Each structure stands twice: as C-alpha cells, then as structure tokens.
C-alpha cells in the first residue's frame, strides 16, 4: 500500500519550493499532477505542474467519477485524479498530493484516513507578504486576496498531522524529508537505527501536538484583533 502524503499551505508560504527540494532528496515518491481549470502561469507546462483543462472537461471528469477529491479554489476547479494513486501503487511508490484544505479534508475524512497531512506555515504575515511580492507572479489585487485567504486557511492548521514553519529554506526542506522518511520507517515496522532515530525525533517535533505553541505567534501576526480579544 502506498503512503499518501498531503501538503497544504497558504499561497506564497514556499510549498512548491519545499516540494521541489523534497523530490530531489527522496526516491520512490510520485507527485500527483492535479487537473485545473485555471490558465497556466509563467513557465508552467501542461502535464508538468498541472493538466490544464476547460470547465466542460473538468465537469465531465467529475461526472465520470475520475477524481479522488476536487474543490473550487480562487474561482477555479482543482482536482486529484484517482489514476495517480493507482499508478503509484502499481510502481510500489508513495504519492504526494499538493492540495488545499478542502481537498485535504475530503481525503482524510472520506477516502484515505491514514493519509499523512502536513501543513506548511510562513514565519509570519509580513514575510508571507514579502514572499508573494518578491515572487513577482501576482497583481496587487491578487496579493491582497491571497493574504486574506491565508488568514482563513491558517486557522485550519489543527486538522493536520504535522506542522512545518518554513523559515530557513534548507532546514525546512530537511524537516519535510524527515517527516516523509520517518513515517515510511515507522509504518514499515523496522526499528530505527542511529541516523533514523534522529530523523524520527525531528519529525516528532513537527507533530501537531508539539507545534501548537510555535504556531500561536504566527496566528497572531495574521489576526491581531482575535489575540487582543482573548
Ligand atoms: P507556494 O508554492 O507556497 O505558493 P513558492 O514556493 O512559490 O510558494 O514560494 C513563494 C516565494 O517565496 C518564492 O519566490 C520562493 O522562492 C520564496 N521562498 C520559499 N521558501 C522560502 C524561504 N524559506 N525563505 C525565503 N524565501 C522563500
Ligand atoms: P495555484 O493556483 O497557486 O497553483 O494553487 C492554488 C491552490 O490550489 C493551492 O492551495 C493548491 O494546493 C491547491 N490545489 C492544487 N491542486 C489541487 C487539487 O488537485 N485539489 C485541491 N483540492 N486543491 C488543489
């Protein structure tokens, strides 16, 4: 059975960057290429970052029950095709889904309860805003909308198994790798050896229960009013 990893994050937190780094370091892990009705951005290519389809094509796939989950994000459809999981299983690989909080909920609650969910957070609101601007992909209006959505999305952090605060890129990429490999190891039933013990401890430190305190100042930076009121 393949292990399914779900990674979610408010836009601009560095999820794509971290996932790219992860794939350089971990083998036997497939990336589920989602279908979307949004147009390609920048240098995106059909079949690489996404499969870009029309609303009609997407709705035909929903009707044919071809999606493991699907959701509407920023006014466009996004969905994970069932075939990616079948293909990963046939290859003996694990599968990583880069999906939003609605998709993560559908997978964990309805389809694959033992999927491993990881929520990536920016260090604070100011750094998220800086990263969105510095990325240079979005208009001012889109940046404002992404920041507003981030404030709401972040409140869902406690539904995830692991929390990763993307402060220093190299360290965060290592932590993501530690989570993926530690879960693999623990599920295999093997006893962790020297380096593997360190990895299991590093992953453990990202467990939701361990991360709650670290998350509070980040939440406060997005919603100072709520904190003043508590
Ligand atoms: P997402 O996929 O979450 O929308 P990206 O991976 O596109 O975010 O990252 C947003 C921007 O932030 C990019 O310009 C990226 O190079 C930068 N970035 C990612 N991680 C870090 C980090 N740890 N420190 C500083 N900048 C980062
Ligand atoms: P973007 O348009 O910036 O690439 O992605 C917008 C959001 O859609 C991100 O939060 C991303 O994780 C999410 N997303 C991408 N693919 C899927 C998918 O297949 N299903 C769901 N539910 N969300 C997705």
PDB file of C-alpha atoms and ligand atoms in Angstrom:
ATOM      1  CA  UNK A   1       0.000   0.000   0.000  1.00  0.00           C
ATOM      2  CA  UNK A   2       1.320   3.394  -0.961  1.00  0.00           C
ATOM      3  CA  UNK A   3       1.584   6.057   1.721  1.00  0.00           C
ATOM      4  CA  UNK A   4      -0.297   9.190   0.695  1.00  0.00           C
ATOM      5  CA  UNK A   5       1.234  12.487   1.862  1.00  0.00           C
ATOM      6  CA  UNK A   6      -0.880  15.635   1.668  1.00  0.00           C
ATOM      7  CA  UNK A   7       0.857  19.004   1.699  1.00  0.00           C
ATOM      8  CA  UNK A   8      -1.161  22.216   2.092  1.00  0.00           C
ATOM      9  CA  UNK A   9      -0.136  25.805   2.700  1.00  0.00           C
ATOM     10  CA  UNK A  10      -1.369  29.335   2.206  1.00  0.00           C
ATOM     11  CA  UNK A  11      -0.177  30.546  -1.201  1.00  0.00           C
ATOM     12  CA  UNK A  12       3.345  32.025  -1.030  1.00  0.00           C
ATOM     13  CA  UNK A  13       4.458  30.038   2.038  1.00  0.00           C
ATOM     14  CA  UNK A  14       7.050  28.204  -0.048  1.00  0.00           C
ATOM     15  CA  UNK A  15       5.241  24.913  -0.564  1.00  0.00           C
ATOM     16  CA  UNK A  16       6.246  24.434  -4.229  1.00  0.00           C
ATOM     17  CA  UNK A  17       9.851  25.306  -3.381  1.00  0.00           C
ATOM     18  CA  UNK A  18       9.930  22.805  -0.499  1.00  0.00           C
ATOM     19  CA  UNK A  19       8.193  20.074  -2.500  1.00  0.00           C
ATOM     20  CA  UNK A  20      10.734  20.538  -5.325  1.00  0.00           C
ATOM     21  CA  UNK A  21      13.576  20.182  -2.819  1.00  0.00           C
ATOM     22  CA  UNK A  22      11.920  17.086  -1.350  1.00  0.00           C
ATOM     23  CA  UNK A  23      11.749  15.369  -4.726  1.00  0.00           C
ATOM     24  CA  UNK A  24      15.479  15.929  -5.214  1.00  0.00           C
ATOM     25  CA  UNK A  25      16.154  14.052  -1.957  1.00  0.00           C
ATOM     26  CA  UNK A  26      13.550  11.269  -1.713  1.00  0.00           C
ATOM     27  CA  UNK A  27      13.075   8.328  -4.046  1.00  0.00           C
ATOM     28  CA  UNK A  28      10.024   6.148  -4.638  1.00  0.00           C
ATOM     29  CA  UNK A  29       7.745   9.131  -4.225  1.00  0.00           C
ATOM     30  CA  UNK A  30       5.388  10.221  -7.036  1.00  0.00           C
ATOM     31  CA  UNK A  31       3.831  13.655  -7.411  1.00  0.00           C
ATOM     32  CA  UNK A  32       0.135  13.757  -8.188  1.00  0.00           C
ATOM     33  CA  UNK A  33      -0.298  16.233 -11.040  1.00  0.00           C
ATOM     34  CA  UNK A  34      -3.657  17.881 -10.466  1.00  0.00           C
ATOM     35  CA  UNK A  35      -6.203  18.911 -13.066  1.00  0.00           C
ATOM     36  CA  UNK A  36      -7.227  22.555 -13.019  1.00  0.00           C
ATOM     37  CA  UNK A  37      -9.380  24.977 -14.973  1.00  0.00           C
ATOM     38  CA  UNK A  38      -7.112  27.929 -14.184  1.00  0.00           C
ATOM     39  CA  UNK A  39      -4.879  29.117 -17.036  1.00  0.00           C
ATOM     40  CA  UNK A  40      -1.131  28.339 -16.932  1.00  0.00           C
ATOM     41  CA  UNK A  41       1.063  30.896 -15.104  1.00  0.00           C
ATOM     42  CA  UNK A  42       4.593  31.951 -16.076  1.00  0.00           C
ATOM     43  CA  UNK A  43       6.547  28.987 -17.428  1.00  0.00           C
ATOM     44  CA  UNK A  44       4.029  26.317 -16.363  1.00  0.00           C
ATOM     45  CA  UNK A  45       3.575  23.479 -18.836  1.00  0.00           C
ATOM     46  CA  UNK A  46       0.602  21.215 -19.408  1.00  0.00           C
ATOM     47  CA  UNK A  47       1.293  17.832 -17.796  1.00  0.00           C
ATOM     48  CA  UNK A  48       4.131  19.147 -15.614  1.00  0.00           C
ATOM     49  CA  UNK A  49       2.741  21.401 -12.854  1.00  0.00           C
ATOM     50  CA  UNK A  50      -0.905  20.707 -13.793  1.00  0.00           C
ATOM     51  CA  UNK A  51      -3.126  19.325 -16.513  1.00  0.00           C
ATOM     52  CA  UNK A  52      -4.899  22.448 -17.779  1.00  0.00           C
ATOM     53  CA  UNK A  53      -8.451  21.678 -18.902  1.00  0.00           C
ATOM     54  CA  UNK A  54     -11.696  23.542 -19.646  1.00  0.00           C
ATOM     55  CA  UNK A  55     -14.601  23.682 -17.180  1.00  0.00           C
ATOM     56  CA  UNK A  56     -16.526  21.327 -19.503  1.00  0.00           C
ATOM     57  CA  UNK A  57     -13.713  18.772 -19.481  1.00  0.00           C
ATOM     58  CA  UNK A  58     -13.381  19.055 -15.704  1.00  0.00           C
ATOM     59  CA  UNK A  59     -17.122  18.618 -15.164  1.00  0.00           C
ATOM     60  CA  UNK A  60     -17.108  15.559 -17.446  1.00  0.00           C
ATOM     61  CA  UNK A  61     -14.368  14.058 -15.244  1.00  0.00           C
ATOM     62  CA  UNK A  62     -16.452  14.760 -12.106  1.00  0.00           C
ATOM     63  CA  UNK A  63     -19.444  13.029 -13.746  1.00  0.00           C
ATOM     64  CA  UNK A  64     -17.260  10.018 -14.652  1.00  0.00           C
ATOM     65  CA  UNK A  65     -16.095   9.803 -11.000  1.00  0.00           C
ATOM     66  CA  UNK A  66     -12.464  10.203 -12.008  1.00  0.00           C
ATOM     67  CA  UNK A  67     -11.445  12.356  -9.028  1.00  0.00           C
ATOM     68  CA  UNK A  68     -10.260  11.241  -5.615  1.00  0.00           C
ATOM     69  CA  UNK A  69     -11.153  14.771  -4.483  1.00  0.00           C
ATOM     70  CA  UNK A  70     -11.870  18.082  -6.124  1.00  0.00           C
ATOM     71  CA  UNK A  71     -12.560  21.625  -4.970  1.00  0.00           C
ATOM     72  CA  UNK A  72     -13.063  25.161  -6.160  1.00  0.00           C
ATOM     73  CA  UNK A  73     -10.150  27.448  -5.213  1.00  0.00           C
ATOM     74  CA  UNK A  74      -9.909  31.138  -6.195  1.00  0.00           C
ATOM     75  CA  UNK A  75     -12.809  30.604  -8.643  1.00  0.00           C
ATOM     76  CA  UNK A  76     -11.252  27.646 -10.476  1.00  0.00           C
ATOM     77  CA  UNK A  77     -11.663  23.905 -10.208  1.00  0.00           C
ATOM     78  CA  UNK A  78      -8.759  21.800  -8.971  1.00  0.00           C
ATOM     79  CA  UNK A  79      -8.808  18.007  -8.615  1.00  0.00           C
ATOM     80  CA  UNK A  80      -6.722  14.914  -7.909  1.00  0.00           C
ATOM     81  CA  UNK A  81      -7.277  12.126 -10.420  1.00  0.00           C
ATOM     82  CA  UNK A  82      -7.777   8.623  -8.930  1.00  0.00           C
ATOM     83  CA  UNK A  83      -5.423   7.217 -11.539  1.00  0.00           C
ATOM     84  CA  UNK A  84      -2.369   8.789  -9.886  1.00  0.00           C
ATOM     85  CA  UNK A  85      -2.865   6.689  -6.781  1.00  0.00           C
ATOM     86  CA  UNK A  86      -3.435   3.521  -8.834  1.00  0.00           C
ATOM     87  CA  UNK A  87      -0.269   4.206 -10.844  1.00  0.00           C
ATOM     88  CA  UNK A  88       1.859   4.942  -7.752  1.00  0.00           C
ATOM     89  CA  UNK A  89       0.619   1.697  -6.196  1.00  0.00           C
ATOM     90  CA  UNK A  90       1.460  -0.258  -9.347  1.00  0.00           C
ATOM     91  CA  UNK A  91       5.011   1.163  -9.211  1.00  0.00           C
ATOM     92  CA  UNK A  92       5.356   0.461  -5.480  1.00  0.00           C
ATOM     93  CA  UNK A  93       5.806   4.191  -4.820  1.00  0.00           C
ATOM     94  CA  UNK A  94       4.300   6.583  -2.304  1.00  0.00           C
ATOM     95  CA  UNK A  95       2.273   9.565  -3.519  1.00  0.00           C
ATOM     96  CA  UNK A  96       2.407  13.249  -2.611  1.00  0.00           C
ATOM     97  CA  UNK A  97      -0.622  15.491  -3.105  1.00  0.00           C
ATOM     98  CA  UNK A  98      -0.209  19.276  -3.137  1.00  0.00           C
ATOM     99  CA  UNK A  99      -3.804  20.273  -2.429  1.00  0.00           C
ATOM    100  CA  UNK A 100      -5.791  22.862  -0.490  1.00  0.00           C
ATOM    101  CA  UNK A 101      -7.531  22.471   2.878  1.00  0.00           C
ATOM    102  CA  UNK A 102     -10.862  21.429   1.311  1.00  0.00           C
ATOM    103  CA  UNK A 103      -9.187  18.639  -0.671  1.00  0.00           C
ATOM    104  CA  UNK A 104      -7.172  17.539   2.371  1.00  0.00           C
ATOM    105  CA  UNK A 105     -10.385  17.232   4.386  1.00  0.00           C
ATOM    106  CA  UNK A 106     -12.066  15.128   1.686  1.00  0.00           C
ATOM    107  CA  UNK A 107      -9.097  12.764   1.503  1.00  0.00           C
ATOM    108  CA  UNK A 108      -8.665  12.357   5.284  1.00  0.00           C
ATOM    109  CA  UNK A 109     -12.365  12.164   6.203  1.00  0.00           C
ATOM    110  CA  UNK A 110     -13.815  10.304   3.241  1.00  0.00           C
ATOM    111  CA  UNK A 111     -11.176   8.488   1.224  1.00  0.00           C
ATOM    112  CA  UNK A 112      -7.842   7.742   2.892  1.00  0.00           C
ATOM    113  CA  UNK A 113      -7.978   8.253   6.691  1.00  0.00           C
ATOM    114  CA  UNK A 114      -4.372   7.151   7.172  1.00  0.00           C
ATOM    115  CA  UNK A 115      -3.024   9.714   4.699  1.00  0.00           C
ATOM    116  CA  UNK A 116      -0.294  11.823   6.313  1.00  0.00           C
ATOM    117  CA  UNK A 117      -1.162  15.514   6.254  1.00  0.00           C
ATOM    118  CA  UNK A 118       1.404  18.295   6.519  1.00  0.00           C
ATOM    119  CA  UNK A 119       0.584  22.000   6.821  1.00  0.00           C
ATOM    120  CA  UNK A 120       3.263  24.492   5.866  1.00  0.00           C
ATOM    121  CA  UNK A 121       3.163  27.903   7.510  1.00  0.00           C
ATOM    122  CA  UNK A 122       5.116  31.076   6.713  1.00  0.00           C
ATOM    123  CA  UNK A 123       7.103  32.521   9.670  1.00  0.00           C
ATOM    124  CA  UNK A 124       4.585  35.420   9.904  1.00  0.00           C
ATOM    125  CA  UNK A 125       2.258  37.585   7.837  1.00  0.00           C
ATOM    126  CA  UNK A 126       4.917  40.137   6.940  1.00  0.00           C
ATOM    127  CA  UNK A 127       7.240  37.502   5.473  1.00  0.00           C
ATOM    128  CA  UNK A 128       4.375  35.929   3.555  1.00  0.00           C
ATOM    129  CA  UNK A 129       3.534  39.307   2.015  1.00  0.00           C
ATOM    130  CA  UNK A 130       7.192  39.845   1.143  1.00  0.00           C
ATOM    131  CA  UNK A 131       7.459  36.407  -0.478  1.00  0.00           C
ATOM    132  CA  UNK A 132       4.307  36.943  -2.533  1.00  0.00           C
ATOM    133  CA  UNK A 133       5.595  40.303  -3.797  1.00  0.00           C
ATOM    134  CA  UNK A 134       9.120  39.030  -4.358  1.00  0.00           C
ATOM    135  CA  UNK A 135       7.845  36.045  -6.360  1.00  0.00           C
ATOM    136  CA  UNK A 136       6.576  38.620  -8.833  1.00  0.00           C
ATOM    137  CA  UNK A 137       3.755  36.481 -10.215  1.00  0.00           C
ATOM    138  CA  UNK A 138       0.645  38.228  -8.930  1.00  0.00           C
ATOM    139  CA  UNK A 139      -1.006  41.631  -9.258  1.00  0.00           C
ATOM    140  CA  UNK A 140      -1.571  43.795  -6.170  1.00  0.00           C
ATOM    141  CA  UNK A 141      -5.249  42.772  -6.067  1.00  0.00           C
ATOM    142  CA  UNK A 142      -4.353  39.071  -6.212  1.00  0.00           C
ATOM    143  CA  UNK A 143      -1.737  39.503  -3.464  1.00  0.00           C
ATOM    144  CA  UNK A 144      -4.347  41.155  -1.211  1.00  0.00           C
ATOM    145  CA  UNK A 145      -6.778  38.309  -1.899  1.00  0.00           C
ATOM    146  CA  UNK A 146      -4.121  35.664  -1.199  1.00  0.00           C
ATOM    147  CA  UNK A 147      -3.232  37.349   2.134  1.00  0.00           C
ATOM    148  CA  UNK A 148      -6.864  37.468   3.139  1.00  0.00           C
ATOM    149  CA  UNK A 149      -7.367  33.810   2.176  1.00  0.00           C
ATOM    150  CA  UNK A 150      -4.178  32.896   4.068  1.00  0.00           C
ATOM    151  CA  UNK A 151      -5.617  34.352   7.275  1.00  0.00           C
ATOM    152  CA  UNK A 152      -8.615  31.998   6.992  1.00  0.00           C
ATOM    153  CA  UNK A 153      -6.659  28.963   5.746  1.00  0.00           C
ATOM    154  CA  UNK A 154      -4.166  29.171   8.579  1.00  0.00           C
ATOM    155  CA  UNK A 155      -6.955  28.561  11.072  1.00  0.00           C
ATOM    156  CA  UNK A 156      -7.215  25.018   9.670  1.00  0.00           C
ATOM    157  CA  UNK A 157      -3.725  24.099  10.793  1.00  0.00           C
ATOM    158  CA  UNK A 158      -5.014  21.973  13.672  1.00  0.00           C
ATOM    159  CA  UNK A 159      -6.648  19.484  11.278  1.00  0.00           C
ATOM    160  CA  UNK A 160      -3.211  18.412  10.035  1.00  0.00           C
ATOM    161  CA  UNK A 161      -0.881  15.763  11.455  1.00  0.00           C
ATOM    162  CA  UNK A 162       2.343  17.751  11.025  1.00  0.00           C
ATOM    163  CA  UNK A 163       3.108  21.485  11.032  1.00  0.00           C
ATOM    164  CA  UNK A 164       6.137  22.863   9.258  1.00  0.00           C
ATOM    165  CA  UNK A 165       7.140  26.505   9.698  1.00  0.00           C
ATOM    166  CA  UNK A 166       9.073  27.482   6.576  1.00  0.00           C
ATOM    167  CA  UNK A 167      11.619  29.881   7.962  1.00  0.00           C
ATOM    168  CA  UNK A 168      15.056  28.811   6.702  1.00  0.00           C
ATOM    169  CA  UNK A 169      14.637  27.003   3.419  1.00  0.00           C
ATOM    170  CA  UNK A 170      17.319  24.365   3.809  1.00  0.00           C
ATOM    171  CA  UNK A 171      16.250  23.468   7.335  1.00  0.00           C
ATOM    172  CA  UNK A 172      12.561  23.286   6.367  1.00  0.00           C
ATOM    173  CA  UNK A 173      13.347  21.067   3.367  1.00  0.00           C
ATOM    174  CA  UNK A 174      15.254  18.724   5.696  1.00  0.00           C
ATOM    175  CA  UNK A 175      12.337  18.674   8.130  1.00  0.00           C
ATOM    176  CA  UNK A 176       9.931  17.794   5.318  1.00  0.00           C
ATOM    177  CA  UNK A 177      12.241  14.979   4.257  1.00  0.00           C
ATOM    178  CA  UNK A 178      12.463  13.795   7.886  1.00  0.00           C
ATOM    179  CA  UNK A 179       8.658  13.617   8.134  1.00  0.00           C
ATOM    180  CA  UNK A 180       8.299  11.649   4.900  1.00  0.00           C
ATOM    181  CA  UNK A 181      11.093   9.191   5.695  1.00  0.00           C
ATOM    182  CA  UNK A 182      10.178   8.810   9.386  1.00  0.00           C
ATOM    183  CA  UNK A 183       6.587   7.874   8.524  1.00  0.00           C
ATOM    184  CA  UNK A 184       7.865   5.385   5.950  1.00  0.00           C
ATOM    185  CA  UNK A 185      10.187   3.849   8.506  1.00  0.00           C
ATOM    186  CA  UNK A 186       7.627   3.690  11.311  1.00  0.00           C
ATOM    187  CA  UNK A 187       4.983   2.160   9.031  1.00  0.00           C
ATOM    188  CA  UNK A 188       7.449  -0.472   7.833  1.00  0.00           C
ATOM    189  CA  UNK A 189       7.708  -1.681  11.442  1.00  0.00           C
ATOM    190  CA  UNK A 190      11.523  -1.550  11.307  1.00  0.00           C
ATOM    191  CA  UNK A 191      13.454  -0.477  14.399  1.00  0.00           C
ATOM    192  CA  UNK A 192      15.100   2.961  13.784  1.00  0.00           C
ATOM    193  CA  UNK A 193      18.913   2.868  13.728  1.00  0.00           C
ATOM    194  CA  UNK A 194      21.249   5.816  14.678  1.00  0.00           C
ATOM    195  CA  UNK A 195      20.524   8.406  11.940  1.00  0.00           C
ATOM    196  CA  UNK A 196      16.960   7.136  11.665  1.00  0.00           C
ATOM    197  CA  UNK A 197      16.351   7.847  15.365  1.00  0.00           C
ATOM    198  CA  UNK A 198      17.368  11.473  14.803  1.00  0.00           C
ATOM    199  CA  UNK A 199      15.010  11.614  11.847  1.00  0.00           C
ATOM    200  CA  UNK A 200      12.099  10.209  13.861  1.00  0.00           C
ATOM    201  CA  UNK A 201      12.758  12.803  16.599  1.00  0.00           C
ATOM    202  CA  UNK A 202      12.923  15.633  14.059  1.00  0.00           C
ATOM    203  CA  UNK A 203       9.585  14.501  12.570  1.00  0.00           C
ATOM    204  CA  UNK A 204       8.103  14.122  16.046  1.00  0.00           C
ATOM    205  CA  UNK A 205       8.937  17.767  16.804  1.00  0.00           C
ATOM    206  CA  UNK A 206       6.698  18.772  13.875  1.00  0.00           C
ATOM    207  CA  UNK A 207       3.688  16.764  15.156  1.00  0.00           C
ATOM    208  CA  UNK A 208       0.658  18.981  15.724  1.00  0.00           C
ATOM    209  CA  UNK A 209       0.737  18.418  19.499  1.00  0.00           C
ATOM    210  CA  UNK A 210       4.362  19.618  19.677  1.00  0.00           C
ATOM    211  CA  UNK A 211       3.827  22.563  17.338  1.00  0.00           C
ATOM    212  CA  UNK A 212       0.821  24.316  18.893  1.00  0.00           C
ATOM    213  CA  UNK A 213       2.890  26.809  20.903  1.00  0.00           C
ATOM    214  CA  UNK A 214       5.107  27.695  17.934  1.00  0.00           C
ATOM    215  CA  UNK A 215       2.013  28.398  15.850  1.00  0.00           C
ATOM    216  CA  UNK A 216       0.424  30.936  18.223  1.00  0.00           C
ATOM    217  CA  UNK A 217       2.627  33.957  17.311  1.00  0.00           C
ATOM    218  CA  UNK A 218       2.146  33.164  13.608  1.00  0.00           C
ATOM    219  CA  UNK A 219      -1.645  33.131  14.022  1.00  0.00           C
ATOM    220  CA  UNK A 220      -1.411  36.384  15.985  1.00  0.00           C
ATOM    221  CA  UNK A 221       0.513  38.074  13.171  1.00  0.00           C
ATOM    222  CA  UNK A 222      -2.404  37.312  10.826  1.00  0.00           C
ATOM    223  CA  UNK A 223      -5.153  38.186  13.235  1.00  0.00           C
ATOM    224  CA  UNK A 224      -4.026  40.646  15.917  1.00  0.00           C
ATOM    225  CA  UNK A 225      -7.652  41.545  16.774  1.00  0.00           C
ATOM    226  CA  UNK A 226      -8.510  37.986  17.780  1.00  0.00           C
ATOM    227  CA  UNK A 227      -5.489  37.780  20.039  1.00  0.00           C
ATOM    228  CA  UNK A 228      -6.251  41.138  21.694  1.00  0.00           C
ATOM    229  CA  UNK A 229      -9.728  39.832  22.396  1.00  0.00           C
ATOM    230  CA  UNK A 230      -8.532  36.605  24.081  1.00  0.00           C
TER     231      UNK A 230
HETATM  232  P1  LIG B   1       3.823  28.451  -2.733  1.00  0.00           P
HETATM  233  O1  LIG B   1       4.070  27.256  -3.588  1.00  0.00           O
HETATM  234  O2  LIG B   1       3.533  28.097  -1.310  1.00  0.00           O
HETATM  235  O3  LIG B   1       2.787  29.390  -3.289  1.00  0.00           O
HETATM  236  P2  LIG B   1       6.510  29.297  -3.556  1.00  0.00           P
HETATM  237  O4  LIG B   1       7.260  28.027  -3.414  1.00  0.00           O
HETATM  238  O5  LIG B   1       6.175  29.799  -4.926  1.00  0.00           O
HETATM  239  O6  LIG B   1       5.177  29.301  -2.646  1.00  0.00           O
HETATM  240  O7  LIG B   1       7.346  30.398  -2.747  1.00  0.00           O
HETATM  241  C1  LIG B   1       6.965  31.770  -2.718  1.00  0.00           C
HETATM  242  C2  LIG B   1       8.250  32.644  -2.806  1.00  0.00           C
HETATM  243  O8  LIG B   1       8.970  32.532  -1.579  1.00  0.00           O
HETATM  244  C3  LIG B   1       9.187  32.193  -3.921  1.00  0.00           C
HETATM  245  O9  LIG B   1       9.742  33.355  -4.511  1.00  0.00           O
HETATM  246  C4  LIG B   1      10.248  31.380  -3.170  1.00  0.00           C
HETATM  247  O10 LIG B   1      11.498  31.421  -3.841  1.00  0.00           O
HETATM  248  C5  LIG B   1      10.306  32.067  -1.815  1.00  0.00           C
HETATM  249  N1  LIG B   1      10.661  31.171  -0.685  1.00  0.00           N
HETATM  250  C6  LIG B   1      10.240  29.891  -0.475  1.00  0.00           C
HETATM  251  N2  LIG B   1      10.723  29.426   0.690  1.00  0.00           N
HETATM  252  C7  LIG B   1      11.458  30.424   1.242  1.00  0.00           C
HETATM  253  C8  LIG B   1      12.233  30.564   2.465  1.00  0.00           C
HETATM  254  N3  LIG B   1      12.312  29.566   3.354  1.00  0.00           N
HETATM  255  N4  LIG B   1      12.833  31.747   2.689  1.00  0.00           N
HETATM  256  C9  LIG B   1      12.738  32.762   1.808  1.00  0.00           C
HETATM  257  N5  LIG B   1      12.047  32.711   0.630  1.00  0.00           N
HETATM  258  C10 LIG B   1      11.411  31.557   0.362  1.00  0.00           C
HETATM  259  P1  LIG B   2      -2.187  27.550  -7.535  1.00  0.00           P
HETATM  260  O1  LIG B   2      -3.229  28.068  -8.471  1.00  0.00           O
HETATM  261  O2  LIG B   2      -1.497  28.667  -6.779  1.00  0.00           O
HETATM  262  O3  LIG B   2      -1.227  26.596  -8.201  1.00  0.00           O
HETATM  263  O4  LIG B   2      -2.940  26.672  -6.439  1.00  0.00           O
HETATM  264  C1  LIG B   2      -3.960  27.216  -5.654  1.00  0.00           C
HETATM  265  C2  LIG B   2      -4.341  26.238  -4.557  1.00  0.00           C
HETATM  266  O5  LIG B   2      -4.955  25.078  -5.131  1.00  0.00           O
HETATM  267  C3  LIG B   2      -3.161  25.719  -3.727  1.00  0.00           C
HETATM  268  O6  LIG B   2      -3.549  25.794  -2.360  1.00  0.00           O
HETATM  269  C4  LIG B   2      -3.025  24.280  -4.167  1.00  0.00           C
HETATM  270  O7  LIG B   2      -2.511  23.455  -3.123  1.00  0.00           O
HETATM  271  C5  LIG B   2      -4.460  23.933  -4.471  1.00  0.00           C
HETATM  272  N1  LIG B   2      -4.556  22.744  -5.342  1.00  0.00           N
HETATM  273  C6  LIG B   2      -3.745  22.378  -6.355  1.00  0.00           C
HETATM  274  N2  LIG B   2      -4.155  21.223  -6.886  1.00  0.00           N
HETATM  275  C7  LIG B   2      -5.248  20.831  -6.176  1.00  0.00           C
HETATM  276  C8  LIG B   2      -6.105  19.692  -6.232  1.00  0.00           C
HETATM  277  O8  LIG B   2      -5.965  18.792  -7.036  1.00  0.00           O
HETATM  278  N3  LIG B   2      -7.130  19.654  -5.324  1.00  0.00           N
HETATM  279  C9  LIG B   2      -7.329  20.642  -4.416  1.00  0.00           C
HETATM  280  N4  LIG B   2      -8.341  20.480  -3.561  1.00  0.00           N
HETATM  281  N5  LIG B   2      -6.537  21.717  -4.331  1.00  0.00           N
HETATM  282  C10 LIG B   2      -5.510  21.815  -5.194  1.00  0.00           C
END
